mmCIF file with all atom_site columns, C-alpha atoms in Angstrom:
data_model
loop_
_atom_site.group_PDB
_atom_site.id
_atom_site.type_symbol
_atom_site.label_atom_id
_atom_site.label_alt_id
_atom_site.label_comp_id
_atom_site.label_asym_id
_atom_site.label_entity_id
_atom_site.label_seq_id
_atom_site.pdbx_PDB_ins_code
_atom_site.Cartn_x
_atom_site.Cartn_y
_atom_site.Cartn_z
_atom_site.occupancy
_atom_site.B_iso_or_equiv
_atom_site.pdbx_formal_charge
_atom_site.auth_seq_id
_atom_site.auth_comp_id
_atom_site.auth_asym_id
_atom_site.auth_atom_id
_atom_site.pdbx_PDB_model_num
ATOM 1   C CA . UNK A 1 1   ? -0.826  -7.881  -2.692  1.00 89.00 ? 1379 UNK A CA 1
ATOM 2   C CA . UNK A 1 2   ? 1.973   -9.546  -4.733  1.00 95.00 ? 1380 UNK A CA 1
ATOM 3   C CA . UNK A 1 3   ? 3.244   -7.758  -7.943  1.00 97.00 ? 1381 UNK A CA 1
ATOM 4   C CA . UNK A 1 4   ? 4.873   -9.120  -10.894 1.00 98.00 ? 1382 UNK A CA 1
ATOM 5   C CA . UNK A 1 5   ? 6.712   -7.248  -13.175 1.00 98.00 ? 1383 UNK A CA 1
ATOM 6   C CA . UNK A 1 6   ? 8.084   -8.654  -16.495 1.00 98.00 ? 1384 UNK A CA 1
ATOM 7   C CA . UNK A 1 7   ? 11.187  -6.708  -18.287 1.00 98.00 ? 1385 UNK A CA 1
ATOM 8   C CA . UNK A 1 8   ? 13.812  -7.716  -20.966 1.00 97.00 ? 1386 UNK A CA 1
ATOM 9   C CA . UNK A 1 9   ? 14.339  -6.711  -24.808 1.00 97.00 ? 1387 UNK A CA 1
ATOM 10  C CA . UNK A 1 10  ? 11.071  -6.032  -26.870 1.00 96.00 ? 1388 UNK A CA 1
ATOM 11  C CA . UNK A 1 11  ? 12.893  -6.998  -29.960 1.00 98.00 ? 1389 UNK A CA 1
ATOM 12  C CA . UNK A 1 12  ? 15.042  -10.081 -30.803 1.00 98.00 ? 1390 UNK A CA 1
ATOM 13  C CA . UNK A 1 13  ? 16.433  -11.018 -34.130 1.00 98.00 ? 1391 UNK A CA 1
ATOM 14  C CA . UNK A 1 14  ? 15.576  -14.322 -35.474 1.00 97.00 ? 1392 UNK A CA 1
ATOM 15  C CA . UNK A 1 15  ? 17.710  -17.682 -34.228 1.00 97.00 ? 1393 UNK A CA 1
ATOM 16  C CA . UNK A 1 16  ? 18.880  -15.300 -31.432 1.00 98.00 ? 1394 UNK A CA 1
ATOM 17  C CA . UNK A 1 17  ? 17.793  -15.942 -27.530 1.00 98.00 ? 1395 UNK A CA 1
ATOM 18  C CA . UNK A 1 18  ? 14.871  -14.182 -26.105 1.00 98.00 ? 1396 UNK A CA 1
ATOM 19  C CA . UNK A 1 19  ? 15.550  -13.674 -22.458 1.00 98.00 ? 1397 UNK A CA 1
ATOM 20  C CA . UNK A 1 20  ? 13.021  -11.938 -20.075 1.00 98.00 ? 1398 UNK A CA 1
ATOM 21  C CA . UNK A 1 21  ? 12.854  -11.730 -15.997 1.00 98.00 ? 1399 UNK A CA 1
ATOM 22  C CA . UNK A 1 22  ? 10.075  -11.626 -13.757 1.00 98.00 ? 1400 UNK A CA 1
ATOM 23  C CA . UNK A 1 23  ? 10.474  -9.763  -10.412 1.00 98.00 ? 1401 UNK A CA 1
ATOM 24  C CA . UNK A 1 24  ? 8.458   -10.499 -7.944  1.00 97.00 ? 1402 UNK A CA 1
ATOM 25  C CA . UNK A 1 25  ? 7.502   -7.652  -5.115  1.00 97.00 ? 1403 UNK A CA 1
ATOM 26  C CA . UNK A 1 26  ? 4.859   -8.013  -2.243  1.00 95.00 ? 1404 UNK A CA 1
ATOM 27  C CA . UNK A 1 27  ? 5.377   -11.462 -1.544  1.00 94.00 ? 1405 UNK A CA 1
ATOM 28  C CA . UNK A 1 28  ? 7.969   -14.145 -1.396  1.00 93.00 ? 1406 UNK A CA 1
ATOM 29  C CA . UNK A 1 29  ? 9.075   -16.526 -4.385  1.00 95.00 ? 1407 UNK A CA 1
ATOM 30  C CA . UNK A 1 30  ? 8.705   -19.415 -1.828  1.00 92.00 ? 1408 UNK A CA 1
ATOM 31  C CA . UNK A 1 31  ? 6.646   -21.485 -1.596  1.00 93.00 ? 1409 UNK A CA 1
ATOM 32  C CA . UNK A 1 32  ? 4.904   -21.211 -5.021  1.00 95.00 ? 1410 UNK A CA 1
ATOM 33  C CA . UNK A 1 33  ? 5.387   -22.379 -8.222  1.00 96.00 ? 1411 UNK A CA 1
ATOM 34  C CA . UNK A 1 34  ? 5.468   -19.768 -11.334 1.00 98.00 ? 1412 UNK A CA 1
ATOM 35  C CA . UNK A 1 35  ? 4.640   -19.917 -15.056 1.00 98.00 ? 1413 UNK A CA 1
ATOM 36  C CA . UNK A 1 36  ? 5.386   -18.130 -18.381 1.00 98.00 ? 1414 UNK A CA 1
ATOM 37  C CA . UNK A 1 37  ? 2.046   -17.758 -20.211 1.00 98.00 ? 1415 UNK A CA 1
ATOM 38  C CA . UNK A 1 38  ? 2.472   -16.348 -23.995 1.00 98.00 ? 1416 UNK A CA 1
ATOM 39  C CA . UNK A 1 39  ? 0.106   -14.463 -26.078 1.00 98.00 ? 1417 UNK A CA 1
ATOM 40  C CA . UNK A 1 40  ? 0.291   -14.110 -29.881 1.00 97.00 ? 1418 UNK A CA 1
ATOM 41  C CA . UNK A 1 41  ? -1.025  -11.061 -31.480 1.00 96.00 ? 1419 UNK A CA 1
ATOM 42  C CA . UNK A 1 42  ? -4.917  -11.625 -31.329 1.00 94.00 ? 1420 UNK A CA 1
ATOM 43  C CA . UNK A 1 43  ? -4.695  -15.353 -30.523 1.00 95.00 ? 1421 UNK A CA 1
ATOM 44  C CA . UNK A 1 44  ? -5.456  -17.084 -27.578 1.00 95.00 ? 1422 UNK A CA 1
ATOM 45  C CA . UNK A 1 45  ? -3.237  -18.004 -24.308 1.00 96.00 ? 1423 UNK A CA 1
ATOM 46  C CA . UNK A 1 46  ? -0.401  -20.712 -24.333 1.00 96.00 ? 1424 UNK A CA 1
ATOM 47  C CA . UNK A 1 47  ? 1.899   -22.455 -21.469 1.00 96.00 ? 1425 UNK A CA 1
ATOM 48  C CA . UNK A 1 48  ? 5.298   -22.054 -21.785 1.00 97.00 ? 1426 UNK A CA 1
ATOM 49  C CA . UNK A 1 49  ? 6.438   -23.955 -18.937 1.00 97.00 ? 1427 UNK A CA 1
ATOM 50  C CA . UNK A 1 50  ? 6.610   -23.632 -14.924 1.00 96.00 ? 1428 UNK A CA 1
ATOM 51  C CA . UNK A 1 51  ? 9.342   -23.328 -12.048 1.00 97.00 ? 1429 UNK A CA 1
ATOM 52  C CA . UNK A 1 52  ? 9.042   -24.110 -8.589  1.00 96.00 ? 1430 UNK A CA 1
ATOM 53  C CA . UNK A 1 53  ? 10.750  -21.999 -5.878  1.00 96.00 ? 1431 UNK A CA 1
ATOM 54  C CA . UNK A 1 54  ? 13.511  -25.067 -5.409  1.00 96.00 ? 1432 UNK A CA 1
ATOM 55  C CA . UNK A 1 55  ? 14.576  -24.617 -9.377  1.00 95.00 ? 1433 UNK A CA 1
ATOM 56  C CA . UNK A 1 56  ? 12.312  -27.636 -10.555 1.00 96.00 ? 1434 UNK A CA 1
ATOM 57  C CA . UNK A 1 57  ? 11.080  -26.843 -13.913 1.00 96.00 ? 1435 UNK A CA 1
ATOM 58  C CA . UNK A 1 58  ? 8.500   -28.112 -16.353 1.00 96.00 ? 1436 UNK A CA 1
ATOM 59  C CA . UNK A 1 59  ? 8.493   -27.346 -20.129 1.00 97.00 ? 1437 UNK A CA 1
ATOM 60  C CA . UNK A 1 60  ? 5.517   -27.370 -22.618 1.00 95.00 ? 1438 UNK A CA 1
ATOM 61  C CA . UNK A 1 61  ? 6.762   -30.537 -25.091 1.00 93.00 ? 1439 UNK A CA 1
ATOM 62  C CA . UNK A 1 62  ? 6.590   -28.595 -28.063 1.00 93.00 ? 1440 UNK A CA 1
ATOM 63  C CA . UNK A 1 63  ? 9.414   -25.807 -26.688 1.00 96.00 ? 1441 UNK A CA 1
ATOM 64  C CA . UNK A 1 64  ? 10.971  -28.107 -24.237 1.00 96.00 ? 1442 UNK A CA 1
ATOM 65  C CA . UNK A 1 65  ? 13.997  -28.220 -26.819 1.00 97.00 ? 1443 UNK A CA 1
ATOM 66  C CA . UNK A 1 66  ? 14.561  -24.475 -26.530 1.00 98.00 ? 1444 UNK A CA 1
ATOM 67  C CA . UNK A 1 67  ? 13.316  -23.464 -23.318 1.00 98.00 ? 1445 UNK A CA 1
ATOM 68  C CA . UNK A 1 68  ? 15.031  -22.819 -20.024 1.00 98.00 ? 1446 UNK A CA 1
ATOM 69  C CA . UNK A 1 69  ? 13.719  -21.427 -16.688 1.00 98.00 ? 1447 UNK A CA 1
ATOM 70  C CA . UNK A 1 70  ? 15.729  -20.427 -13.698 1.00 97.00 ? 1448 UNK A CA 1
ATOM 71  C CA . UNK A 1 71  ? 14.770  -18.836 -10.461 1.00 97.00 ? 1449 UNK A CA 1
ATOM 72  C CA . UNK A 1 72  ? 16.804  -16.266 -7.954  1.00 96.00 ? 1450 UNK A CA 1
ATOM 73  C CA . UNK A 1 73  ? 15.272  -16.428 -4.698  1.00 95.00 ? 1451 UNK A CA 1
ATOM 74  C CA . UNK A 1 74  ? 17.707  -13.701 -3.140  1.00 95.00 ? 1452 UNK A CA 1
ATOM 75  C CA . UNK A 1 75  ? 16.505  -11.509 -5.910  1.00 96.00 ? 1453 UNK A CA 1
ATOM 76  C CA . UNK A 1 76  ? 12.863  -12.689 -5.727  1.00 96.00 ? 1454 UNK A CA 1
ATOM 77  C CA . UNK A 1 77  ? 13.003  -12.859 -9.513  1.00 97.00 ? 1455 UNK A CA 1
ATOM 78  C CA . UNK A 1 78  ? 12.747  -15.588 -11.990 1.00 98.00 ? 1456 UNK A CA 1
ATOM 79  C CA . UNK A 1 79  ? 13.563  -16.072 -15.608 1.00 98.00 ? 1457 UNK A CA 1
ATOM 80  C CA . UNK A 1 80  ? 12.867  -17.326 -19.128 1.00 98.00 ? 1458 UNK A CA 1
ATOM 81  C CA . UNK A 1 81  ? 15.000  -18.045 -22.230 1.00 98.00 ? 1459 UNK A CA 1
ATOM 82  C CA . UNK A 1 82  ? 14.070  -19.227 -25.710 1.00 98.00 ? 1460 UNK A CA 1
ATOM 83  C CA . UNK A 1 83  ? 16.639  -20.059 -28.074 1.00 97.00 ? 1461 UNK A CA 1
ATOM 84  C CA . UNK A 1 84  ? 16.788  -20.256 -31.693 1.00 97.00 ? 1462 UNK A CA 1
ATOM 85  C CA . UNK A 1 85  ? 13.462  -17.684 -32.103 1.00 98.00 ? 1463 UNK A CA 1
ATOM 86  C CA . UNK A 1 86  ? 11.498  -17.217 -35.060 1.00 98.00 ? 1464 UNK A CA 1
ATOM 87  C CA . UNK A 1 87  ? 8.197   -14.828 -36.004 1.00 97.00 ? 1465 UNK A CA 1
ATOM 88  C CA . UNK A 1 88  ? 6.165   -17.386 -34.487 1.00 97.00 ? 1466 UNK A CA 1
ATOM 89  C CA . UNK A 1 89  ? 7.450   -16.891 -31.038 1.00 98.00 ? 1467 UNK A CA 1
ATOM 90  C CA . UNK A 1 90  ? 6.361   -12.967 -31.482 1.00 98.00 ? 1468 UNK A CA 1
ATOM 91  C CA . UNK A 1 91  ? 3.935   -12.569 -28.586 1.00 98.00 ? 1469 UNK A CA 1
ATOM 92  C CA . UNK A 1 92  ? 2.914   -10.709 -25.214 1.00 98.00 ? 1470 UNK A CA 1
ATOM 93  C CA . UNK A 1 93  ? 5.052   -12.863 -22.582 1.00 98.00 ? 1471 UNK A CA 1
ATOM 94  C CA . UNK A 1 94  ? 3.347   -13.140 -18.936 1.00 98.00 ? 1472 UNK A CA 1
ATOM 95  C CA . UNK A 1 95  ? 4.912   -14.299 -15.906 1.00 98.00 ? 1473 UNK A CA 1
ATOM 96  C CA . UNK A 1 96  ? 2.369   -15.745 -13.571 1.00 98.00 ? 1474 UNK A CA 1
ATOM 97  C CA . UNK A 1 97  ? 2.178   -16.993 -10.011 1.00 97.00 ? 1475 UNK A CA 1
ATOM 98  C CA . UNK A 1 98  ? 0.453   -20.403 -9.709  1.00 96.00 ? 1476 UNK A CA 1
ATOM 99  C CA . UNK A 1 99  ? -1.816  -20.942 -6.623  1.00 92.00 ? 1477 UNK A CA 1
ATOM 100 C CA . UNK A 1 100 ? -3.335  -24.095 -5.496  1.00 86.00 ? 1478 UNK A CA 1
ATOM 101 C CA . UNK A 1 101 ? -5.232  -26.039 -7.294  1.00 84.00 ? 1479 UNK A CA 1
ATOM 102 C CA . UNK A 1 102 ? -3.647  -24.592 -10.478 1.00 91.00 ? 1480 UNK A CA 1
ATOM 103 C CA . UNK A 1 103 ? -4.899  -21.138 -10.449 1.00 95.00 ? 1481 UNK A CA 1
ATOM 104 C CA . UNK A 1 104 ? -3.418  -18.515 -12.217 1.00 95.00 ? 1482 UNK A CA 1
ATOM 105 C CA . UNK A 1 105 ? -3.864  -16.168 -9.774  1.00 94.00 ? 1483 UNK A CA 1
ATOM 106 C CA . UNK A 1 106 ? -1.266  -12.940 -10.241 1.00 96.00 ? 1484 UNK A CA 1
ATOM 107 C CA . UNK A 1 107 ? -0.195  -11.793 -13.371 1.00 98.00 ? 1485 UNK A CA 1
ATOM 108 C CA . UNK A 1 108 ? 2.716   -9.300  -14.561 1.00 98.00 ? 1486 UNK A CA 1
ATOM 109 C CA . UNK A 1 109 ? 1.044   -6.607  -17.003 1.00 97.00 ? 1487 UNK A CA 1
ATOM 110 C CA . UNK A 1 110 ? 2.495   -8.537  -20.062 1.00 98.00 ? 1488 UNK A CA 1
ATOM 111 C CA . UNK A 1 111 ? 5.911   -7.539  -22.478 1.00 98.00 ? 1489 UNK A CA 1
ATOM 112 C CA . UNK A 1 112 ? 5.725   -7.516  -25.863 1.00 98.00 ? 1490 UNK A CA 1
ATOM 113 C CA . UNK A 1 113 ? 8.346   -9.533  -27.275 1.00 98.00 ? 1491 UNK A CA 1
ATOM 114 C CA . UNK A 1 114 ? 8.927   -9.178  -31.442 1.00 98.00 ? 1492 UNK A CA 1
ATOM 115 C CA . UNK A 1 115 ? 11.138  -11.594 -33.554 1.00 98.00 ? 1493 UNK A CA 1
ATOM 116 C CA . UNK A 1 116 ? 12.217  -9.439  -36.482 1.00 97.00 ? 1494 UNK A CA 1
ATOM 117 C CA . UNK A 1 117 ? 15.543  -8.267  -38.065 1.00 95.00 ? 1495 UNK A CA 1
ATOM 118 C CA . UNK B 2 1   ? -1.632  -25.580 -28.598 1.00 61.00 ? 1281 UNK B CA 1
ATOM 119 C CA . UNK B 2 2   ? -4.959  -24.936 -26.892 1.00 63.00 ? 1282 UNK B CA 1
ATOM 120 C CA . UNK B 2 3   ? -6.369  -28.085 -25.548 1.00 83.00 ? 1283 UNK B CA 1
ATOM 121 C CA . UNK B 2 4   ? -9.752  -27.108 -24.281 1.00 96.00 ? 1284 UNK B CA 1
ATOM 122 C CA . UNK B 2 5   ? -12.851 -26.008 -26.652 1.00 97.00 ? 1285 UNK B CA 1
ATOM 123 C CA . UNK B 2 6   ? -14.682 -22.955 -26.529 1.00 98.00 ? 1286 UNK B CA 1
ATOM 124 C CA . UNK B 2 7   ? -16.895 -21.336 -28.923 1.00 98.00 ? 1287 UNK B CA 1
ATOM 125 C CA . UNK B 2 8   ? -15.151 -18.394 -30.820 1.00 97.00 ? 1288 UNK B CA 1
ATOM 126 C CA . UNK B 2 9   ? -18.224 -15.944 -29.575 1.00 97.00 ? 1289 UNK B CA 1
ATOM 127 C CA . UNK B 2 10  ? -21.244 -15.415 -27.846 1.00 98.00 ? 1290 UNK B CA 1
ATOM 128 C CA . UNK B 2 11  ? -23.670 -12.553 -27.852 1.00 96.00 ? 1291 UNK B CA 1
ATOM 129 C CA . UNK B 2 12  ? -26.896 -11.426 -25.675 1.00 96.00 ? 1292 UNK B CA 1
ATOM 130 C CA . UNK B 2 13  ? -28.746 -8.412  -24.966 1.00 96.00 ? 1293 UNK B CA 1
ATOM 131 C CA . UNK B 2 14  ? -28.157 -6.506  -21.914 1.00 97.00 ? 1294 UNK B CA 1
ATOM 132 C CA . UNK B 2 15  ? -30.075 -8.353  -19.127 1.00 96.00 ? 1295 UNK B CA 1
ATOM 133 C CA . UNK B 2 16  ? -29.733 -11.593 -20.806 1.00 96.00 ? 1296 UNK B CA 1
ATOM 134 C CA . UNK B 2 17  ? -27.731 -14.866 -19.644 1.00 97.00 ? 1297 UNK B CA 1
ATOM 135 C CA . UNK B 2 18  ? -25.194 -16.500 -21.747 1.00 97.00 ? 1298 UNK B CA 1
ATOM 136 C CA . UNK B 2 19  ? -23.133 -19.420 -21.388 1.00 98.00 ? 1299 UNK B CA 1
ATOM 137 C CA . UNK B 2 20  ? -19.353 -20.356 -22.366 1.00 98.00 ? 1300 UNK B CA 1
ATOM 138 C CA . UNK B 2 21  ? -18.768 -24.092 -22.550 1.00 98.00 ? 1301 UNK B CA 1
ATOM 139 C CA . UNK B 2 22  ? -15.261 -25.524 -22.199 1.00 98.00 ? 1302 UNK B CA 1
ATOM 140 C CA . UNK B 2 23  ? -14.533 -29.003 -23.517 1.00 97.00 ? 1303 UNK B CA 1
ATOM 141 C CA . UNK B 2 24  ? -11.820 -30.777 -22.413 1.00 97.00 ? 1304 UNK B CA 1
ATOM 142 C CA . UNK B 2 25  ? -10.924 -34.675 -22.303 1.00 95.00 ? 1305 UNK B CA 1
ATOM 143 C CA . UNK B 2 26  ? -9.815  -37.142 -19.791 1.00 94.00 ? 1306 UNK B CA 1
ATOM 144 C CA . UNK B 2 27  ? -6.606  -35.953 -18.828 1.00 95.00 ? 1307 UNK B CA 1
ATOM 145 C CA . UNK B 2 28  ? -7.647  -32.521 -17.567 1.00 96.00 ? 1308 UNK B CA 1
ATOM 146 C CA . UNK B 2 29  ? -10.951 -31.458 -16.950 1.00 96.00 ? 1309 UNK B CA 1
ATOM 147 C CA . UNK B 2 30  ? -12.246 -35.165 -16.827 1.00 96.00 ? 1310 UNK B CA 1
ATOM 148 C CA . UNK B 2 31  ? -9.351  -36.475 -14.449 1.00 96.00 ? 1311 UNK B CA 1
ATOM 149 C CA . UNK B 2 32  ? -10.939 -34.091 -11.926 1.00 96.00 ? 1312 UNK B CA 1
ATOM 150 C CA . UNK B 2 33  ? -8.403  -30.714 -12.115 1.00 96.00 ? 1313 UNK B CA 1
ATOM 151 C CA . UNK B 2 34  ? -10.184 -28.091 -11.314 1.00 96.00 ? 1314 UNK B CA 1
ATOM 152 C CA . UNK B 2 35  ? -11.434 -25.399 -14.012 1.00 97.00 ? 1315 UNK B CA 1
ATOM 153 C CA . UNK B 2 36  ? -10.795 -21.848 -13.365 1.00 98.00 ? 1316 UNK B CA 1
ATOM 154 C CA . UNK B 2 37  ? -11.924 -18.848 -15.937 1.00 98.00 ? 1317 UNK B CA 1
ATOM 155 C CA . UNK B 2 38  ? -10.335 -15.684 -16.826 1.00 98.00 ? 1318 UNK B CA 1
ATOM 156 C CA . UNK B 2 39  ? -11.656 -12.707 -18.349 1.00 98.00 ? 1319 UNK B CA 1
ATOM 157 C CA . UNK B 2 40  ? -9.125  -10.533 -20.666 1.00 98.00 ? 1320 UNK B CA 1
ATOM 158 C CA . UNK B 2 41  ? -10.200 -6.626  -21.646 1.00 96.00 ? 1321 UNK B CA 1
ATOM 159 C CA . UNK B 2 42  ? -8.203  -5.269  -24.439 1.00 93.00 ? 1322 UNK B CA 1
ATOM 160 C CA . UNK B 2 43  ? -4.791  -4.684  -23.626 1.00 93.00 ? 1323 UNK B CA 1
ATOM 161 C CA . UNK B 2 44  ? -4.551  -6.073  -20.326 1.00 97.00 ? 1324 UNK B CA 1
ATOM 162 C CA . UNK B 2 45  ? -3.650  -9.333  -18.487 1.00 97.00 ? 1325 UNK B CA 1
ATOM 163 C CA . UNK B 2 46  ? -6.088  -11.646 -17.855 1.00 97.00 ? 1326 UNK B CA 1
ATOM 164 C CA . UNK B 2 47  ? -7.833  -11.623 -14.722 1.00 97.00 ? 1327 UNK B CA 1
ATOM 165 C CA . UNK B 2 48  ? -9.368  -14.760 -12.576 1.00 97.00 ? 1328 UNK B CA 1
ATOM 166 C CA . UNK B 2 49  ? -13.351 -14.756 -12.370 1.00 97.00 ? 1329 UNK B CA 1
ATOM 167 C CA . UNK B 2 50  ? -14.049 -18.284 -11.390 1.00 98.00 ? 1330 UNK B CA 1
ATOM 168 C CA . UNK B 2 51  ? -11.402 -20.413 -9.514  1.00 97.00 ? 1331 UNK B CA 1
ATOM 169 C CA . UNK B 2 52  ? -11.653 -24.419 -8.580  1.00 96.00 ? 1332 UNK B CA 1
ATOM 170 C CA . UNK B 2 53  ? -14.872 -24.863 -10.673 1.00 97.00 ? 1333 UNK B CA 1
ATOM 171 C CA . UNK B 2 54  ? -17.322 -22.942 -9.415  1.00 97.00 ? 1334 UNK B CA 1
ATOM 172 C CA . UNK B 2 55  ? -15.780 -20.278 -6.698  1.00 97.00 ? 1335 UNK B CA 1
ATOM 173 C CA . UNK B 2 56  ? -15.602 -16.508 -7.193  1.00 97.00 ? 1336 UNK B CA 1
ATOM 174 C CA . UNK B 2 57  ? -12.767 -13.968 -6.017  1.00 95.00 ? 1337 UNK B CA 1
ATOM 175 C CA . UNK B 2 58  ? -13.792 -11.290 -3.912  1.00 94.00 ? 1338 UNK B CA 1
ATOM 176 C CA . UNK B 2 59  ? -15.033 -8.379  -5.627  1.00 94.00 ? 1339 UNK B CA 1
ATOM 177 C CA . UNK B 2 60  ? -16.617 -10.583 -8.868  1.00 96.00 ? 1340 UNK B CA 1
ATOM 178 C CA . UNK B 2 61  ? -20.402 -10.000 -9.125  1.00 95.00 ? 1341 UNK B CA 1
ATOM 179 C CA . UNK B 2 62  ? -22.345 -13.066 -8.671  1.00 95.00 ? 1342 UNK B CA 1
ATOM 180 C CA . UNK B 2 63  ? -23.821 -12.902 -11.778 1.00 97.00 ? 1343 UNK B CA 1
ATOM 181 C CA . UNK B 2 64  ? -20.915 -14.773 -12.902 1.00 98.00 ? 1344 UNK B CA 1
ATOM 182 C CA . UNK B 2 65  ? -20.959 -18.796 -12.071 1.00 98.00 ? 1345 UNK B CA 1
ATOM 183 C CA . UNK B 2 66  ? -19.128 -21.673 -12.936 1.00 98.00 ? 1346 UNK B CA 1
ATOM 184 C CA . UNK B 2 67  ? -20.161 -25.569 -13.102 1.00 98.00 ? 1347 UNK B CA 1
ATOM 185 C CA . UNK B 2 68  ? -18.162 -28.515 -14.167 1.00 97.00 ? 1348 UNK B CA 1
ATOM 186 C CA . UNK B 2 69  ? -19.393 -31.829 -15.023 1.00 96.00 ? 1349 UNK B CA 1
ATOM 187 C CA . UNK B 2 70  ? -17.536 -34.931 -16.607 1.00 96.00 ? 1350 UNK B CA 1
ATOM 188 C CA . UNK B 2 71  ? -14.995 -33.752 -19.505 1.00 96.00 ? 1351 UNK B CA 1
ATOM 189 C CA . UNK B 2 72  ? -16.740 -30.003 -19.607 1.00 97.00 ? 1352 UNK B CA 1
ATOM 190 C CA . UNK B 2 73  ? -17.145 -26.863 -17.548 1.00 98.00 ? 1353 UNK B CA 1
ATOM 191 C CA . UNK B 2 74  ? -19.442 -23.934 -18.118 1.00 98.00 ? 1354 UNK B CA 1
ATOM 192 C CA . UNK B 2 75  ? -19.445 -20.380 -17.496 1.00 98.00 ? 1355 UNK B CA 1
ATOM 193 C CA . UNK B 2 76  ? -22.670 -18.452 -16.864 1.00 98.00 ? 1356 UNK B CA 1
ATOM 194 C CA . UNK B 2 77  ? -23.260 -14.765 -17.032 1.00 97.00 ? 1357 UNK B CA 1
ATOM 195 C CA . UNK B 2 78  ? -26.497 -13.641 -16.444 1.00 97.00 ? 1358 UNK B CA 1
ATOM 196 C CA . UNK B 2 79  ? -27.927 -9.986  -16.332 1.00 96.00 ? 1359 UNK B CA 1
ATOM 197 C CA . UNK B 2 80  ? -25.285 -9.279  -19.016 1.00 97.00 ? 1360 UNK B CA 1
ATOM 198 C CA . UNK B 2 81  ? -24.104 -5.756  -19.039 1.00 96.00 ? 1361 UNK B CA 1
ATOM 199 C CA . UNK B 2 82  ? -22.000 -3.793  -21.461 1.00 96.00 ? 1362 UNK B CA 1
ATOM 200 C CA . UNK B 2 83  ? -19.087 -4.093  -19.398 1.00 95.00 ? 1363 UNK B CA 1
ATOM 201 C CA . UNK B 2 84  ? -18.909 -7.824  -19.791 1.00 96.00 ? 1364 UNK B CA 1
ATOM 202 C CA . UNK B 2 85  ? -17.629 -7.269  -23.309 1.00 97.00 ? 1365 UNK B CA 1
ATOM 203 C CA . UNK B 2 86  ? -14.508 -9.090  -23.170 1.00 97.00 ? 1366 UNK B CA 1
ATOM 204 C CA . UNK B 2 87  ? -12.601 -12.515 -24.274 1.00 98.00 ? 1367 UNK B CA 1
ATOM 205 C CA . UNK B 2 88  ? -12.829 -15.382 -21.390 1.00 98.00 ? 1368 UNK B CA 1
ATOM 206 C CA . UNK B 2 89  ? -10.554 -18.307 -21.060 1.00 98.00 ? 1369 UNK B CA 1
ATOM 207 C CA . UNK B 2 90  ? -11.042 -21.549 -19.382 1.00 98.00 ? 1370 UNK B CA 1
ATOM 208 C CA . UNK B 2 91  ? -8.029  -22.908 -18.213 1.00 98.00 ? 1371 UNK B CA 1
ATOM 209 C CA . UNK B 2 92  ? -7.122  -26.230 -16.153 1.00 97.00 ? 1372 UNK B CA 1
ATOM 210 C CA . UNK B 2 93  ? -4.096  -28.727 -15.699 1.00 95.00 ? 1373 UNK B CA 1
ATOM 211 C CA . UNK B 2 94  ? -3.202  -31.753 -18.098 1.00 94.00 ? 1374 UNK B CA 1
ATOM 212 C CA . UNK B 2 95  ? -1.832  -35.289 -16.621 1.00 94.00 ? 1375 UNK B CA 1
ATOM 213 C CA . UNK B 2 96  ? -0.503  -35.830 -20.359 1.00 92.00 ? 1376 UNK B CA 1
ATOM 214 C CA . UNK B 2 97  ? 0.927   -32.480 -20.614 1.00 90.00 ? 1377 UNK B CA 1
ATOM 215 C CA . UNK B 2 98  ? 2.170   -32.386 -16.968 1.00 90.00 ? 1378 UNK B CA 1
ATOM 216 C CA . UNK B 2 99  ? 1.242   -28.407 -17.427 1.00 93.00 ? 1379 UNK B CA 1
ATOM 217 C CA . UNK B 2 100 ? -1.591  -25.766 -17.766 1.00 95.00 ? 1380 UNK B CA 1
ATOM 218 C CA . UNK B 2 101 ? -3.951  -25.982 -20.701 1.00 96.00 ? 1381 UNK B CA 1
ATOM 219 C CA . UNK B 2 102 ? -6.114  -23.065 -21.849 1.00 97.00 ? 1382 UNK B CA 1
ATOM 220 C CA . UNK B 2 103 ? -9.189  -22.584 -24.125 1.00 97.00 ? 1383 UNK B CA 1
ATOM 221 C CA . UNK B 2 104 ? -9.322  -21.435 -27.269 1.00 96.00 ? 1384 UNK B CA 1
ATOM 222 C CA . UNK B 2 105 ? -11.035 -18.554 -26.052 1.00 97.00 ? 1385 UNK B CA 1
ATOM 223 C CA . UNK B 2 106 ? -14.991 -16.999 -26.382 1.00 98.00 ? 1386 UNK B CA 1
ATOM 224 C CA . UNK B 2 107 ? -15.324 -13.589 -27.042 1.00 98.00 ? 1387 UNK B CA 1
ATOM 225 C CA . UNK B 2 108 ? -18.607 -12.186 -25.329 1.00 98.00 ? 1388 UNK B CA 1
ATOM 226 C CA . UNK B 2 109 ? -20.562 -9.426  -27.076 1.00 97.00 ? 1389 UNK B CA 1
ATOM 227 C CA . UNK B 2 110 ? -23.220 -7.355  -25.740 1.00 96.00 ? 1390 UNK B CA 1
ATOM 228 C CA . UNK B 2 111 ? -25.702 -6.308  -28.557 1.00 94.00 ? 1391 UNK B CA 1
#
């Protein structure tokens, strides 16, 4: 059973860069798509973007100018960077595996990132 | 950001049946992309309860069923139980976004 674990700072200052890494265990990064989903406190789920194990990416248009994702197959990890953060980026961030048909079948436990000075 | 519309809340007495609608558009559900449903308990990550419009993962009771027609999908819960209280989200793919879209979320309350 594949497991995903997010890691990174839980507190980021406004205008700085949010950086998270997702470590995949119990399975391989390839040949899957991987995605980042976030959930602001008390709100619904938001798609940030996704990355293929080859490194091809797709980002939500509203975040495209601020987001980048990368993958390290040797470490079985993929990462998220979101720059110029504001309080509106405060959320629980989940890393998720994408199965065929767009099914988000395996989720990390999520990590709360707070943007505050 | 949500592109799929769900009712904010539904409720029912134990043992009753409730349904949750998920309304999309021609670029997502209406384009033929699969709809998946997730249940989220407080403080936990979402877990899939229906995939590929109508399929249940192993371990999900057959009280849960999914359907899809046109630009909409539905989740039905029969024989409602206290443990079904949770937030439920539909999800699909959107070709205009080239990414995944979620429903607005529905809170199920067992009276």
